Short mmCIF file of C-alpha atoms and ligand atoms in Angstrom, two decimals:
data_model
loop_
_atom_site.label_atom_id
_atom_site.label_comp_id
_atom_site.label_asym_id
_atom_site.label_seq_id
_atom_site.Cartn_x
_atom_site.Cartn_y
_atom_site.Cartn_z
CA MET K 7 74.71 87.20 141.53
CA ARG K 8 77.74 86.00 139.56
CA LYS K 9 77.30 82.68 137.78
CA GLN K 10 78.26 79.76 140.02
CA ILE K 11 79.66 76.89 137.95
CA ALA K 12 80.43 73.21 138.46
CA ALA K 13 82.53 72.14 135.47
CA ALA K 14 83.51 68.53 134.85
CA ASN K 15 86.78 67.88 133.04
CA TRP K 16 86.82 64.29 131.85
CA LYS K 17 90.33 64.67 130.40
CA MET K 18 91.32 61.61 128.32
CA ASN K 19 89.02 59.19 130.08
CA CYS K 20 86.01 57.03 129.13
CA THR K 21 85.13 55.13 126.00
CA TYR K 22 82.15 56.43 124.01
CA GLN K 23 79.87 53.92 125.75
CA GLN K 24 81.19 54.78 129.22
CA GLY K 25 80.67 58.44 128.34
CA GLU K 26 77.04 57.78 127.41
CA THR K 27 76.50 55.97 130.70
CA LEU K 28 78.14 58.76 132.69
CA LEU K 29 76.02 61.43 130.99
CA ALA K 30 72.87 59.39 131.65
CA GLY K 31 73.95 59.21 135.29
CA ILE K 32 74.50 62.97 135.45
CA LEU K 33 71.04 63.58 133.99
CA LYS K 34 69.53 61.26 136.56
CA THR K 35 71.35 62.43 139.68
CA LYS K 36 72.05 66.12 139.21
CA PRO K 37 70.12 68.45 141.47
CA ALA K 38 67.94 71.18 139.96
CA LEU K 39 70.03 74.19 139.02
CA GLN K 40 68.98 77.70 140.02
CA ALA K 41 69.06 80.49 137.44
CA HIS K 42 72.56 81.62 138.44
CA GLN K 43 74.01 78.09 138.59
CA LEU K 44 75.52 76.16 135.68
CA ALA K 45 76.91 72.69 135.22
CA ILE K 46 79.33 72.15 132.35
CA VAL K 47 80.73 68.86 131.10
CA ALA K 48 84.00 69.00 129.13
CA VAL K 49 84.21 65.78 127.15
CA PRO K 50 86.76 64.48 124.60
CA PHE K 51 86.28 65.78 121.04
CA PRO K 52 84.72 62.59 119.57
CA TYR K 53 81.90 62.74 122.14
CA LEU K 54 80.93 66.41 121.82
CA VAL K 55 78.00 65.90 119.45
CA MET K 56 76.71 62.89 121.37
CA ALA K 57 76.94 64.83 124.64
CA LYS K 58 75.13 67.82 123.13
CA THR K 59 72.38 65.54 121.86
CA LYS K 60 72.02 63.83 125.22
CA LEU K 61 72.10 66.96 127.39
CA GLY K 62 70.60 69.26 124.75
CA ASP K 63 67.38 70.36 126.38
CA GLU K 64 68.53 70.33 129.97
CA LYS K 65 68.38 73.76 131.55
CA ASN K 66 71.71 75.32 132.63
CA LEU K 67 73.66 72.20 131.63
CA TYR K 68 76.28 72.74 128.90
CA VAL K 69 78.87 70.79 126.97
CA ALA K 70 82.44 72.08 126.66
CA ALA K 71 85.49 71.14 124.65
CA GLN K 72 88.79 70.65 126.50
CA ASN K 73 90.98 72.50 124.01
CA CYS K 74 91.15 74.03 120.55
CA TYR K 75 94.00 75.02 118.24
CA GLN K 76 95.49 78.51 118.10
CA LYS K 77 95.02 78.95 114.34
CA LYS K 78 91.79 79.66 112.50
CA SER K 79 92.03 76.87 109.90
CA GLY K 80 94.47 75.21 107.56
CA ALA K 81 97.14 72.54 107.36
CA TYR K 82 97.31 71.54 111.03
CA THR K 83 96.70 67.81 110.87
CA GLY K 84 94.89 66.44 113.89
CA GLU K 85 93.88 69.78 115.36
CA VAL K 86 90.40 71.19 116.04
CA SER K 87 89.49 74.85 115.53
CA ALA K 88 87.21 77.18 117.46
CA ASP K 89 85.08 77.57 114.32
CA MET K 90 84.59 73.79 114.15
CA LEU K 91 83.39 73.82 117.75
CA GLN K 92 81.03 76.69 116.98
CA SER K 93 79.65 74.77 113.98
CA ILE K 94 78.47 71.96 116.28
CA GLY K 95 76.99 74.37 118.82
CA ILE K 96 79.59 74.21 121.59
CA GLY K 97 79.39 77.14 124.00
CA TYR K 98 82.42 76.63 126.26
CA CYS K 99 86.02 75.51 125.87
CA ILE K 100 88.76 74.94 128.45
CA VAL K 101 91.93 76.84 127.56
CA GLY K 102 95.41 76.50 129.03
CA HIS K 103 94.92 73.60 131.38
CA SER K 104 98.22 72.97 133.16
CA GLU K 105 98.48 69.54 131.51
CA ARG K 106 98.41 71.25 128.09
CA ARG K 107 100.90 73.87 129.22
CA GLU K 108 103.22 71.14 130.48
CA TYR K 109 102.87 68.28 127.97
CA PHE K 110 102.09 70.33 124.85
CA ASN K 111 104.25 73.36 125.62
CA GLU K 112 101.39 75.84 125.38
CA SER K 113 102.65 79.33 126.11
CA ASN K 114 100.73 82.32 127.44
CA GLN K 115 100.93 83.74 123.91
CA ASP K 116 99.43 80.59 122.34
CA LEU K 117 96.61 80.85 124.86
CA ALA K 118 95.96 84.49 124.00
CA ALA K 119 95.46 83.40 120.37
CA LYS K 120 93.10 80.60 121.42
CA VAL K 121 91.07 82.99 123.56
CA ASP K 122 90.69 85.39 120.61
CA LEU K 123 89.57 82.65 118.23
CA LEU K 124 87.08 81.28 120.77
CA LEU K 125 85.57 84.68 121.52
CA GLY K 126 85.38 85.30 117.76
CA ALA K 127 83.37 82.08 117.50
CA ALA K 128 81.08 83.10 120.41
CA ILE K 129 82.50 80.36 122.64
CA GLN K 130 83.28 81.20 126.26
CA PRO K 131 86.83 80.22 127.25
CA ILE K 132 87.35 78.59 130.64
CA PHE K 133 90.84 79.98 131.14
CA CYS K 134 93.06 77.97 133.50
CA CYS K 135 95.86 79.47 135.51
CA GLY K 136 97.86 78.32 138.52
CA GLU K 137 101.33 77.80 139.90
CA SER K 138 103.56 74.77 140.44
CA LEU K 139 104.72 73.61 143.86
CA SER K 140 108.16 75.18 143.44
CA VAL K 141 106.60 78.56 142.60
CA ARG K 142 104.37 78.33 145.69
CA GLU K 143 107.27 77.27 147.89
CA ALA K 144 109.13 80.37 146.70
CA SER K 145 106.01 82.47 147.56
CA GLN K 146 105.86 83.67 143.94
CA GLN K 147 102.33 82.42 143.21
CA ASN K 148 100.73 85.85 142.95
CA GLU K 149 103.29 87.16 140.47
CA TRP K 150 103.07 83.92 138.48
CA VAL K 151 99.30 83.92 138.16
CA ALA K 152 99.13 87.68 137.47
CA ARG K 153 101.55 87.18 134.60
CA GLN K 154 99.46 84.34 133.14
CA LEU K 155 96.41 86.61 133.21
CA GLU K 156 98.26 89.60 131.79
CA GLU K 157 99.90 87.73 128.93
CA SER K 158 96.86 85.76 127.84
CA LEU K 159 93.89 88.00 128.66
CA PHE K 160 94.83 91.64 129.12
CA HIS K 161 94.72 92.46 125.40
CA LEU K 162 90.93 91.99 125.66
CA ASP K 163 88.52 94.87 126.22
CA ALA K 164 86.13 94.79 129.18
CA ASP K 165 83.19 93.47 127.11
CA GLN K 166 85.31 90.59 125.87
CA LEU K 167 86.68 89.85 129.32
CA ALA K 168 83.13 89.54 130.63
CA ASN K 169 82.83 86.36 128.52
CA ILE K 170 85.77 84.63 130.19
CA VAL K 171 85.47 82.13 133.01
CA ILE K 172 88.68 81.79 135.02
CA ALA K 173 89.75 78.56 136.70
CA TYR K 174 92.50 78.77 139.32
CA GLU K 175 94.14 75.37 139.51
CA PRO K 176 97.30 75.09 141.60
CA ILE K 177 99.28 72.38 139.82
CA TRP K 178 100.33 70.79 143.10
CA ALA K 179 96.66 70.08 143.86
CA ILE K 180 95.64 68.53 140.52
CA GLY K 181 95.05 64.80 140.70
CA THR K 182 97.16 64.60 143.85
CA GLY K 183 94.41 64.41 146.43
CA LYS K 184 95.94 67.54 147.97
CA THR K 185 93.58 70.49 147.79
CA ALA K 186 94.44 74.04 148.54
CA SER K 187 92.82 74.89 151.85
CA ALA K 188 89.60 76.87 151.56
CA ALA K 189 91.55 79.86 152.89
CA GLN K 190 94.33 79.45 150.29
CA ALA K 191 91.76 79.20 147.49
CA GLN K 192 89.85 82.28 148.67
CA GLU K 193 93.08 84.24 149.07
CA MET K 194 94.19 83.54 145.49
CA HIS K 195 90.71 84.12 144.06
CA ALA K 196 90.51 87.49 145.80
CA PHE K 197 93.95 88.31 144.41
CA ILE K 198 92.90 87.34 140.87
CA ARG K 199 89.80 89.52 141.19
CA SER K 200 91.93 92.42 142.41
CA VAL K 201 94.25 92.05 139.40
CA LEU K 202 91.22 92.11 137.09
CA ALA K 203 89.77 95.10 138.96
CA LYS K 204 92.98 97.07 138.61
CA LYS K 205 92.94 96.66 134.85
CA TYR K 206 89.19 96.61 134.06
CA GLY K 207 87.50 98.22 137.08
CA GLN K 208 85.71 96.60 140.00
CA ALA K 209 82.35 96.26 138.24
CA THR K 210 83.82 94.15 135.45
CA ALA K 211 85.94 92.10 137.88
CA ASP K 212 82.87 91.40 139.99
CA GLN K 213 81.10 89.79 137.01
CA ILE K 214 83.79 87.19 136.35
CA SER K 215 83.28 83.68 137.68
CA ILE K 216 86.50 82.30 139.17
CA LEU K 217 86.45 78.52 139.66
CA TYR K 218 88.79 76.52 141.87
CA GLY K 219 90.29 73.28 140.53
CA GLY K 220 92.49 70.66 142.14
CA SER K 221 91.17 67.55 143.91
CA VAL K 222 87.68 68.94 144.42
CA LYS K 223 85.30 66.20 145.54
CA GLY K 224 81.93 65.81 147.15
CA ALA K 225 83.41 65.88 150.63
CA ASN K 226 85.30 69.19 150.27
CA ALA K 227 83.32 71.14 147.65
CA ALA K 228 81.00 73.03 150.00
CA GLU K 229 83.87 74.25 152.17
CA ILE K 230 85.94 75.42 149.19
CA PHE K 231 82.99 77.02 147.36
CA ALA K 232 82.03 78.95 150.50
CA GLY K 233 84.78 81.51 149.86
CA PRO K 234 83.15 84.75 148.65
CA ASP K 235 85.41 84.88 145.57
CA VAL K 236 85.15 81.16 144.79
CA ASP K 237 82.42 80.69 142.20
CA GLY K 238 82.45 76.91 141.88
CA GLY K 239 84.94 74.37 140.63
CA LEU K 240 86.63 72.69 137.69
CA VAL K 241 86.63 69.03 138.62
CA GLY K 242 88.68 66.20 137.13
CA GLY K 243 88.75 62.81 138.83
CA ALA K 244 85.60 63.23 140.93
CA SER K 245 83.56 64.26 137.88
CA LEU K 246 83.87 60.74 136.43
CA ASN K 247 81.34 59.57 138.98
CA ALA K 248 77.83 60.95 138.43
CA GLU K 249 76.76 60.78 142.09
CA GLU K 250 79.92 62.52 143.24
CA PHE K 251 79.51 65.23 140.58
CA ALA K 252 75.91 65.69 141.73
CA VAL K 253 77.12 66.35 145.28
CA ILE K 254 79.58 68.91 143.92
CA ILE K 255 76.81 70.64 141.94
CA SER K 256 74.66 70.78 145.05
CA ALA K 257 77.56 72.51 146.88
CA LEU K 258 77.30 75.55 144.58
CA LYS K 259 76.20 78.76 146.28
P1 PGA P 6 91.36 66.87 139.67
O1 PGA P 6 91.62 67.69 138.31
O2 PGA P 6 90.00 67.28 140.15
O3 PGA P 6 91.43 65.43 139.26
O4 PGA P 6 92.44 67.26 140.61
C1 PGA P 6 91.20 69.01 138.17
C2 PGA P 6 91.59 69.52 136.82
O5 PGA P 6 92.71 69.21 136.37
O6 PGA P 6 90.82 70.24 136.13
#
């Protein structure tokens, strides 16, 4: 079975001490994970080592970064490289979250460079894609998302692609309390898988975990995750509460 993943995205929230408390809560409340199920916690950079130390030995529970820079090293004051993340043992990194695309002008080409550097550092990218409300209202969401995948991922070979986790996050559903319906999520996830299958073959496409993100919470996770092409979620707001995140983990297939 494909990996089923509940990924927490803390974004720019929590002090160090609040982060410690939240991680302790996750350790206490999270249900046991089956072999094919993972929980991932994407914390701010200054907390990565602390989070790794705290969660270190826990089975199928991983720490992720929320971003990295698109250059290998050098005079880029304030930035963090994939190699730096590798050197502290980080295994996953979110790439191309819509907030980074919007507020930091990250282009599909920048994201392709980040993906290459992460894979080169043996870190699995959690690659975010998704359309705005105006794109959806114009019924252009499929073309939009296909282009994001093509321009940032399709230079990879099939072995490299197998190390990517995809997160479909319709921008109109992020932090708005508005989720895509379970049917809308499944429809887009099936489309994404078909785009991958066309380029890489069905067997490769079938290995890729595709997460849904956008106002996932305890109350709606099971319904959304039930879609056959929905392999879990990338969760913002609701992941800042350990009990709520535990409910979301327990909704994984
Ligand atoms: P949300 O955020 O769950 O708060 O909508 C999801 C995300 O942006 O990853």
